[in-house]
Short mmCIF file of C-alpha atoms and ligand atoms in Angstrom, two decimals:
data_model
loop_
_atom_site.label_atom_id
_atom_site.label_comp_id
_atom_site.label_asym_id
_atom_site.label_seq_id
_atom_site.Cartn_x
_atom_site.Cartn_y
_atom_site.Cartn_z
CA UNK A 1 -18.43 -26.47 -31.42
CA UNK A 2 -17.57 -22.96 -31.84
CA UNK A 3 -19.93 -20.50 -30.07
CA UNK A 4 -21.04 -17.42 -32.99
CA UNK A 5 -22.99 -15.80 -30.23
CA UNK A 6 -21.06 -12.36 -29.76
CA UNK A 7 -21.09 -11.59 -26.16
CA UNK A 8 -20.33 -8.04 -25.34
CA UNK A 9 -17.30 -7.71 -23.18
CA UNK A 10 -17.78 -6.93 -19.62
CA UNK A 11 -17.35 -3.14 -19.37
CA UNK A 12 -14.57 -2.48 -16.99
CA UNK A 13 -14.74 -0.61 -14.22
CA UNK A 14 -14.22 3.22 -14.48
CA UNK A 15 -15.43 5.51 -12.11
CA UNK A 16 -17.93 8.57 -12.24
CA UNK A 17 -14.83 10.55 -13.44
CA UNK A 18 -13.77 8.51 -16.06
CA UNK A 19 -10.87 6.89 -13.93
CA UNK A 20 -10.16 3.50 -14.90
CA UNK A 21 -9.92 1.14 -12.01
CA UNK A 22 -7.59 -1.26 -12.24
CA UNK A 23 -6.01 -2.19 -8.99
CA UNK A 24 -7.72 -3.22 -5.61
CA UNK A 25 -5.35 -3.15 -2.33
CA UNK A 26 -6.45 -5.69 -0.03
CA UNK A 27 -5.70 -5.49 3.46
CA UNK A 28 -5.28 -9.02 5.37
CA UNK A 29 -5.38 -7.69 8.86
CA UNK A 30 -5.70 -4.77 10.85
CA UNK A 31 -2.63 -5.96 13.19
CA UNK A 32 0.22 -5.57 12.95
CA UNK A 33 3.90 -7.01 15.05
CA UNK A 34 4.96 -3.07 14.81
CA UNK A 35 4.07 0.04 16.27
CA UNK A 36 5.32 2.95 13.97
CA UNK A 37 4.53 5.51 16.14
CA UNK A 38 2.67 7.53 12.95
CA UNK A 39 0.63 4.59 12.20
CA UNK A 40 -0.98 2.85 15.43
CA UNK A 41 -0.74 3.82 18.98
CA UNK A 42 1.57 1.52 21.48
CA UNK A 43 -1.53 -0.52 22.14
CA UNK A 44 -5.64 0.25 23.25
CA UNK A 45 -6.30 0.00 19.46
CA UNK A 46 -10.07 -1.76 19.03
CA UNK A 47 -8.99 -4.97 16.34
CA UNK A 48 -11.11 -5.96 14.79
CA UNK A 49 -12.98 -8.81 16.02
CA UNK A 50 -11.66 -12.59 14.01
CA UNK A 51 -15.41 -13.17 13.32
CA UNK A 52 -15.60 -10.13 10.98
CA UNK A 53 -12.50 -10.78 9.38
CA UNK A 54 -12.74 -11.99 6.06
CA UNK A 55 -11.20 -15.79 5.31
CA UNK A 56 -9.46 -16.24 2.01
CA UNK A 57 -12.02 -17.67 0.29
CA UNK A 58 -14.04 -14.91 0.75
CA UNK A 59 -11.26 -12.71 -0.60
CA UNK A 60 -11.13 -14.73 -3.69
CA UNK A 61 -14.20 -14.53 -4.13
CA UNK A 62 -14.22 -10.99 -4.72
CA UNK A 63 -11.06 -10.76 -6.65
CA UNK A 64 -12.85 -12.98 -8.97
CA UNK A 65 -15.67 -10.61 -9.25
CA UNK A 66 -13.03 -7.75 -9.90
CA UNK A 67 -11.12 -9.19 -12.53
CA UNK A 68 -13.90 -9.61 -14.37
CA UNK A 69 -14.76 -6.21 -14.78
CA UNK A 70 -10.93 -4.92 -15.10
CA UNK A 71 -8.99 -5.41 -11.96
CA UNK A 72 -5.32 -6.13 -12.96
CA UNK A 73 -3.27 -5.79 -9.90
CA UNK A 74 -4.09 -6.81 -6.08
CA UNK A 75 -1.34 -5.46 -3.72
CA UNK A 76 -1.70 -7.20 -0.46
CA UNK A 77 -1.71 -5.08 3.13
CA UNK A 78 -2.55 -4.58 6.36
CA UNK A 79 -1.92 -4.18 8.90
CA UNK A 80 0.92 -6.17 8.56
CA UNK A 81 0.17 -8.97 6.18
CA UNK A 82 2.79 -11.34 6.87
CA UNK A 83 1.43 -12.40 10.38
CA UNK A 84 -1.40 -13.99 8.75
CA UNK A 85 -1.36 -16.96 8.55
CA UNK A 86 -0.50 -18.99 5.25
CA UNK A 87 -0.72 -15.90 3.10
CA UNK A 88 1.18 -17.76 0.69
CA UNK A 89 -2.04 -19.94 0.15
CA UNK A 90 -4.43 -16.71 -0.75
CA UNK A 91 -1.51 -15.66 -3.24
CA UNK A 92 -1.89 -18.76 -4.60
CA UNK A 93 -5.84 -18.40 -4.90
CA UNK A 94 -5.57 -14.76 -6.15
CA UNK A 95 -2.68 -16.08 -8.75
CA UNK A 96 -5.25 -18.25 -10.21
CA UNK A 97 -7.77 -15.48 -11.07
CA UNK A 98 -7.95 -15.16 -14.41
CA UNK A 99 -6.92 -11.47 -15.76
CA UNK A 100 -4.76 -11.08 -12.38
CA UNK A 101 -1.65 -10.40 -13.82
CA UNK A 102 0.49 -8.56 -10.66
CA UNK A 103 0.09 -9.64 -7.33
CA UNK A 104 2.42 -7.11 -4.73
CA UNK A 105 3.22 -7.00 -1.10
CA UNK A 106 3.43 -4.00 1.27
CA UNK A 107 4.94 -5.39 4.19
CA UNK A 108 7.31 -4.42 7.03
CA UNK A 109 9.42 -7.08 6.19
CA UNK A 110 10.06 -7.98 9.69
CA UNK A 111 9.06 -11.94 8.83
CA UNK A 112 9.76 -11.52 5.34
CA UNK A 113 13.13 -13.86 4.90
CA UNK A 114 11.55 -16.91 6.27
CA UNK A 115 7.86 -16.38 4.32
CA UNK A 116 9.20 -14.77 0.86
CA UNK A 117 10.13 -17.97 -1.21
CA UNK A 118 6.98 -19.91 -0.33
CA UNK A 119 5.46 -16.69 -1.73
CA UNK A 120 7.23 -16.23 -4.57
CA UNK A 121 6.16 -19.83 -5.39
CA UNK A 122 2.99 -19.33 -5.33
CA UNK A 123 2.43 -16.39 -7.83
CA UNK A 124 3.47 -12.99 -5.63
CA UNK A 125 5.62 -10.47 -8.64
CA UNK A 126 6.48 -7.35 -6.32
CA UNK A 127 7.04 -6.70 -3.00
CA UNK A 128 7.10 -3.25 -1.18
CA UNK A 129 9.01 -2.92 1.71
CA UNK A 130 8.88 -0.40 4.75
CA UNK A 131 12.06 1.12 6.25
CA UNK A 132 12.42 4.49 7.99
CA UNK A 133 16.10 4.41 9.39
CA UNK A 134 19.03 2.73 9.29
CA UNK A 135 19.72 2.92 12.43
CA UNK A 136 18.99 0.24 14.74
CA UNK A 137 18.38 2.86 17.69
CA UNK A 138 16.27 4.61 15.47
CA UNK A 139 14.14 1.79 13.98
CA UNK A 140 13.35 1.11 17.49
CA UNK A 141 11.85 4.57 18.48
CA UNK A 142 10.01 4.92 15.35
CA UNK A 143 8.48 1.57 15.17
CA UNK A 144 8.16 0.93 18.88
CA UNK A 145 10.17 -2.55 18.77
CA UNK A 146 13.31 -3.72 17.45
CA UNK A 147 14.01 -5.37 14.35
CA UNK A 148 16.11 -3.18 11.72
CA UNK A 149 18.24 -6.62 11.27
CA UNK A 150 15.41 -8.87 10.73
CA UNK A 151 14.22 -5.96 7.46
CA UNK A 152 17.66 -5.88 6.24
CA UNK A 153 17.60 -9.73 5.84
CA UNK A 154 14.07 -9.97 4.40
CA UNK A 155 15.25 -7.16 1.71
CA UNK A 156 17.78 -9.37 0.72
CA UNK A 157 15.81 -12.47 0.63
CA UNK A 158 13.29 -10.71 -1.77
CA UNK A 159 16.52 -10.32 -3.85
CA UNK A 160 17.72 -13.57 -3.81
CA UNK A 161 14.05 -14.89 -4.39
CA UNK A 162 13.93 -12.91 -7.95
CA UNK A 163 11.32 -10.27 -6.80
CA UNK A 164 12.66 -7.27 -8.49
CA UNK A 165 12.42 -4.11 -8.49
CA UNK A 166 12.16 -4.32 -4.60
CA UNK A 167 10.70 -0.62 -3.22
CA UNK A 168 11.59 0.54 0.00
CA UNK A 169 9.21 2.71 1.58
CA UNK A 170 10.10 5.56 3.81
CA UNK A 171 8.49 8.27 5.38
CA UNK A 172 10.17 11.03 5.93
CA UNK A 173 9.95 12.87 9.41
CA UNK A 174 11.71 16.38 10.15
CA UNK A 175 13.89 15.85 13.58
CA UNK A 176 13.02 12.13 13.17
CA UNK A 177 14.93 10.68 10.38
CA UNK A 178 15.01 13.71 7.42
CA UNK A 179 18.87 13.34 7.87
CA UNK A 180 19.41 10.01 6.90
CA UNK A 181 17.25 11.40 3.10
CA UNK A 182 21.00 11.41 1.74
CA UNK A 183 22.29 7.82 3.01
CA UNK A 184 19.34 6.11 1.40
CA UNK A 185 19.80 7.87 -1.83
CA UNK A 186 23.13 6.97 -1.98
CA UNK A 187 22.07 3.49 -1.37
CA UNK A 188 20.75 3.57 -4.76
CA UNK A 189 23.26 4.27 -6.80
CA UNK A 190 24.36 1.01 -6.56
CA UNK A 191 21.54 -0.99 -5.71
CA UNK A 192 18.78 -1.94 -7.90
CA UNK A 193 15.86 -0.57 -5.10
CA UNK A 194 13.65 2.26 -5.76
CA UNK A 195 13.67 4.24 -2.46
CA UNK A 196 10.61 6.33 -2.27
CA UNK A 197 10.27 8.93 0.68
CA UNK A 198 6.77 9.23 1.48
CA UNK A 199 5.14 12.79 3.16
CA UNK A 200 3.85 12.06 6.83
CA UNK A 201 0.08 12.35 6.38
CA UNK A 202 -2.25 12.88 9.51
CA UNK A 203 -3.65 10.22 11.43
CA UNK A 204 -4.91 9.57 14.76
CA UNK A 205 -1.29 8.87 16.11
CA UNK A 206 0.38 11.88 15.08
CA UNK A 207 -2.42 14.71 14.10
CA UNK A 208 -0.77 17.16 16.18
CA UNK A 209 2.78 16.21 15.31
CA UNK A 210 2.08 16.08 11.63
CA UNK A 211 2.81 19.75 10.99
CA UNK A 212 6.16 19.92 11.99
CA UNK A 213 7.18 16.50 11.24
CA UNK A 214 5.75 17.47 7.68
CA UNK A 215 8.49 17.73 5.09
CA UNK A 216 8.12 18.22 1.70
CA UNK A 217 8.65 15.98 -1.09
CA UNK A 218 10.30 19.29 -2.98
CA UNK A 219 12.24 19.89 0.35
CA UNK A 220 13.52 16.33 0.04
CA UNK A 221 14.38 16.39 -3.87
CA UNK A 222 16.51 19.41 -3.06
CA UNK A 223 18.19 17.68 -0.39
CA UNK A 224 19.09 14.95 -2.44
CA UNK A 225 19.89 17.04 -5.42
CA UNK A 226 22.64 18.43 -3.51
CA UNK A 227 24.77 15.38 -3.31
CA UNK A 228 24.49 14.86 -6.94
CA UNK A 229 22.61 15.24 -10.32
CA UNK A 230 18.83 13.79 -10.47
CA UNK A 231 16.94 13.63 -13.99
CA UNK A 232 13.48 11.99 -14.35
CA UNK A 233 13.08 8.37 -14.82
CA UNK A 234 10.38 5.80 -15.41
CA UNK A 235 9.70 4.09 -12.24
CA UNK A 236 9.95 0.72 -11.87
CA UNK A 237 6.82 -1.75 -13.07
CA UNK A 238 3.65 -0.95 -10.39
CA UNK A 239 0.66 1.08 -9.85
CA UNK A 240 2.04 3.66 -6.88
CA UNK A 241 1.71 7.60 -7.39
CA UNK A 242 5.46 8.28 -7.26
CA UNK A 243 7.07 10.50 -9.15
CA UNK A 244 10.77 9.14 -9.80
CA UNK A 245 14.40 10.04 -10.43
CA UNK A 246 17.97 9.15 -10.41
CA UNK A 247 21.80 10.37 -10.25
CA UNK A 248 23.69 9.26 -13.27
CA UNK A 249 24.42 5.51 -13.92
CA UNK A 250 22.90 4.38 -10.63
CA UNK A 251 21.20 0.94 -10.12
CA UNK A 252 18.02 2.07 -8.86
CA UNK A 253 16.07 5.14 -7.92
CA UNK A 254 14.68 7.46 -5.50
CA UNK A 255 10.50 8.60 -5.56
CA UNK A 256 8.72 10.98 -3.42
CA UNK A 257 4.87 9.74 -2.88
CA UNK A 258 2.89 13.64 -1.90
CA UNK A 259 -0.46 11.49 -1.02
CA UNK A 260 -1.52 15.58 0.66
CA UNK A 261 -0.82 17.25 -2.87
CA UNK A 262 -4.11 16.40 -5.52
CA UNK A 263 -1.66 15.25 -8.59
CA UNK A 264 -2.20 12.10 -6.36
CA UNK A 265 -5.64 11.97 -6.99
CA UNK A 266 -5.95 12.79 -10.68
CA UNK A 267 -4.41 9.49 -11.90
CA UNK A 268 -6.46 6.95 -8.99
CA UNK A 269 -6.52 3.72 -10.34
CA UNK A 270 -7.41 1.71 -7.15
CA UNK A 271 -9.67 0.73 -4.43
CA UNK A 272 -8.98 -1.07 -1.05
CA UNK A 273 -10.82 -3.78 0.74
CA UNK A 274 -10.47 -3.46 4.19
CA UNK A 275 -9.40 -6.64 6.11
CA UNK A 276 -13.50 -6.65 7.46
CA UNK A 277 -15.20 -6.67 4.13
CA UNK A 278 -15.37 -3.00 3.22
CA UNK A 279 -14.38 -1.41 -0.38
CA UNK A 280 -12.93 2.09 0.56
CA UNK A 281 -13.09 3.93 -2.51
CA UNK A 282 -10.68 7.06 -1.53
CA UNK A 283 -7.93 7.06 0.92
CA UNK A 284 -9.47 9.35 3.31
CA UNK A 285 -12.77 9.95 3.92
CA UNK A 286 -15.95 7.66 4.75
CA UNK A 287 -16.59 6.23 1.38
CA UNK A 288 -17.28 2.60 1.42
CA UNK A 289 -19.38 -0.05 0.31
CA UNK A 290 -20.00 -3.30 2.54
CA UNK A 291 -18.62 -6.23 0.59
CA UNK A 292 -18.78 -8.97 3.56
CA UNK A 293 -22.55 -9.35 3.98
CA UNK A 294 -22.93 -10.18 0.31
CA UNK A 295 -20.03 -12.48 0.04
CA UNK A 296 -21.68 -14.16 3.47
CA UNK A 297 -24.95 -14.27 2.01
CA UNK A 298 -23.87 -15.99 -0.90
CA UNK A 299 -25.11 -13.15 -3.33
CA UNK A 300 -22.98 -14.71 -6.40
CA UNK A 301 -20.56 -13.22 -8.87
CA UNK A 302 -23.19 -11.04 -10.91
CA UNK A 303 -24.58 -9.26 -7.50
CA UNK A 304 -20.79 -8.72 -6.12
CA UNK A 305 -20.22 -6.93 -10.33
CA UNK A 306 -23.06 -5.21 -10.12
CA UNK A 307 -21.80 -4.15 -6.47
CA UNK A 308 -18.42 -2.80 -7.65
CA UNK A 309 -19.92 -1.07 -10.41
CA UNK A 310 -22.29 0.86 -7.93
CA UNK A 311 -19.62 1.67 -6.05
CA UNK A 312 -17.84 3.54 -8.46
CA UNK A 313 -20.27 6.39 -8.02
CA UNK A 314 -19.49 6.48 -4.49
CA UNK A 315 -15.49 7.46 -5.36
CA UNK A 316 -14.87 11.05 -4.70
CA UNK A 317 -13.09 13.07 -7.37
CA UNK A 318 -10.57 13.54 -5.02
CA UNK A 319 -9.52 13.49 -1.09
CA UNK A 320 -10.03 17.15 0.98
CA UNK A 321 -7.46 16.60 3.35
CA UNK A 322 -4.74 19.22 3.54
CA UNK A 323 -1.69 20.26 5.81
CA UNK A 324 -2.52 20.89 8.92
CA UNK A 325 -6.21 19.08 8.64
CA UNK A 326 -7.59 16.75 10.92
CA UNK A 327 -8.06 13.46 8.65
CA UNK A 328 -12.00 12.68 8.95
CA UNK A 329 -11.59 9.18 9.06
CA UNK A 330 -8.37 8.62 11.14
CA UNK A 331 -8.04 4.71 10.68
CA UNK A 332 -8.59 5.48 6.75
CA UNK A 333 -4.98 5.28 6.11
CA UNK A 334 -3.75 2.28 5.81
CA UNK A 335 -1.99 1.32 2.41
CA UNK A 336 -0.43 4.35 1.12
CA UNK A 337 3.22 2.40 0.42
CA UNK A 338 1.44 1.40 -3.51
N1 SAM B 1 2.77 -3.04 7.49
C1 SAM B 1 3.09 -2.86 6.12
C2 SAM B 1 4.18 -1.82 5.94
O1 SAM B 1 4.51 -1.16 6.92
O2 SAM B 1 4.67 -1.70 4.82
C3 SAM B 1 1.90 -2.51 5.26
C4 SAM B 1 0.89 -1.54 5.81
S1 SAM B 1 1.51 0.10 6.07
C5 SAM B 1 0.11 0.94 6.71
C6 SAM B 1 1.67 0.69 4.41
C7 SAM B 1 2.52 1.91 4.25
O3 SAM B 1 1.86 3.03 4.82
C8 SAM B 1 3.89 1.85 4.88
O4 SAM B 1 4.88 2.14 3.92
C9 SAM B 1 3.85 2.92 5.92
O5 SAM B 1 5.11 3.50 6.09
C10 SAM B 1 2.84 3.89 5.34
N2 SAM B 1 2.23 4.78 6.33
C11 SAM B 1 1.58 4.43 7.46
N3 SAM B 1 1.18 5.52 8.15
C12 SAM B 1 1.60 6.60 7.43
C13 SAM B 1 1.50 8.02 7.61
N4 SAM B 1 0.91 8.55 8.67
N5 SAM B 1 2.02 8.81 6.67
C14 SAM B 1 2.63 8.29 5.57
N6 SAM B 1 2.76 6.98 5.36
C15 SAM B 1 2.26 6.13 6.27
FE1 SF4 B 2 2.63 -1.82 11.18
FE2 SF4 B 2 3.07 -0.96 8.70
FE3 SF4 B 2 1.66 0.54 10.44
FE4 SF4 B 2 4.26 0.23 10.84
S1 SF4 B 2 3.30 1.23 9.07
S2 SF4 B 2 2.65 0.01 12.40
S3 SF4 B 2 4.60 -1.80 10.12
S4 SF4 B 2 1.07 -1.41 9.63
#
């Protein structure tokens, strides 16, 4: 029998500034098999303890209670998410949200050859993937362990897997790896990657080293610019802040990602989960809400709504951390690569 009761729509969820929120990062685990020297210190970091991690059903749970009030997109994070176990089996859960439509991957891609088709099976659509250098002697000073070989391969799994446009993520140092800008832009003129070059924000590992490792995503553009013509382009399909561009008739592009400049900030679309159970409304900054104890509790679908939609009052306008600023919640970064 057909139901003539109109129900009103769930609202969606848009935040005290009229942002739409459409895209929740989650972040598996704090760990990670790396050690990029501006991420997480060689080791002494606190983990978080297993107890307080959230299982998969619990993330489900809440993706559930997302989508139903707007939540398009999950990227999945860390940390780095591939050492989790079975992740294949939460994209499989999250794939069978209804209203989930995109389900991405920031990883380093380190185990990413031998996981990628299981995931690809079971519902991931994107996958972003870190790389600083292309050197192998490189790799291993910025990341603290070797492994450049291991990325390459996973890259080209993704390919042959079908998950395109693949993203490479790299964040640009000055005296690190600024002069290798021009060898990945080259890369994409004939390969179908987007390469965005991503400012060095502060964090605990590198707050002092920041300012001179700090190069600018203008500084970069011109760099790039000089080894041949850029125009605009649309990026490829995703939610990330880039802005992109690229030479004539290449495959792919380049994007620079300023996460310090506040053109970031006008267009937020996204939250992040934190692998423990918190929603961190801004990047930086101690906004969050405690998701865990209700999911634990067994508070239901209608509390964990009426949750999110609280929490959108709780999401800054924007972040207030500039050049040369201490970051006010050091761990805070942890999924910029969108
Ligand atoms: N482990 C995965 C990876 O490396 O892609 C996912 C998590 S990682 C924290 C997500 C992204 O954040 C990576 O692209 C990484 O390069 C970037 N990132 C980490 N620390 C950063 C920093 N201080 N400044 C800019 N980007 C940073
Ligand atoms: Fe690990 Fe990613 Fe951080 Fe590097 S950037 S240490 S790969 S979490």
């Amino acid at each position: 029998m057909i139901d003539l009761i109109a129900r009103p729509l769930e609202p969606q969820l848009a935040d005290a500034f009229h942002r739409p929120i459409t895209y929740l990062r989650i972040s598996v685990t704090d760990r990670c098999n790396l050690r990029c020297v501006y991420c997480m210190p060689e080791e002494g970091l606190p983990w978080i303890n297993k107890a307080e991690i959230l299982s998969y059903e619990e993330i489900a749970e809440i993706v559930r209670a997302a989508a139903k009030v707007g939540v398009r997109s999950i990227r999945l994070t860390g940390g780095e998410p591939l050492i989790r176990k079975d992740l294949d089996r939460l994209v499989a859960m999250i794939a069978a949200t209804p209203g989930i439509d995109d389900i991405a991957l920031s990883t380093n891609g380190l185990l990413l050859a031998d996981q990628v088709q299981g995931l690809v099976a079971a519902g991931l659509t994107r996958a972003n993937i870190s790389l600083d250098t292309l050197r192998e002697d490189r790799f291993e000073a910025i990341a603290r362990r070797p492994g450049l070989q291991r990325v390459l391969d996973g890259i080209d799994a993704a390919f042959a897997a079908g998950l395109g446009p693949i993203k490479l993520n790299c964040v640009v140092m000055r005296g690190q790896n600024d002069d290798e800008v021009e060898a990945f832009a080259q890369m994409t003129r004939d390969r179908a990657v987007a390469v965005r070059f991503i400012e060095v924000m502060p964090v605990q590992e590198n707050v002092e080293g920041h300012v001179s490792q700090y190069i600018s995503a203008q500084e970069i553009l011109e760099r790039i610019g000089a080894i041949g013509d850029l125009r605009p382009v649309d990026g490829p399909k995703g939610n990330g802040p880039a802005r992109y561009y690229a030479f004539d008739g290449a495959a792919g592009s380049v994007g620079v990602i300023s996460p310090l400049s506040h053109d970031y900030c006008d267009t937020c679309n996204r939250v992040r989960l934190s692998a423990d159970g918190r929603l961190k409304l801004c990047l930086f900054g101690d906004h969050f809400i405690d998701l865990r104890t209700p999911v634990r509790d067994h508070a239901g679908e209608d509390a964990l709504i009426a949750i999110l939609r609280g929490s959108m009052y709780v999401k800054p306008e924007r972040h207030h951390l500039d050049i040369g600023t201490t970051a006010s919640a050091m761990r805070a970064l942890s999924e910029i690569g969108g």
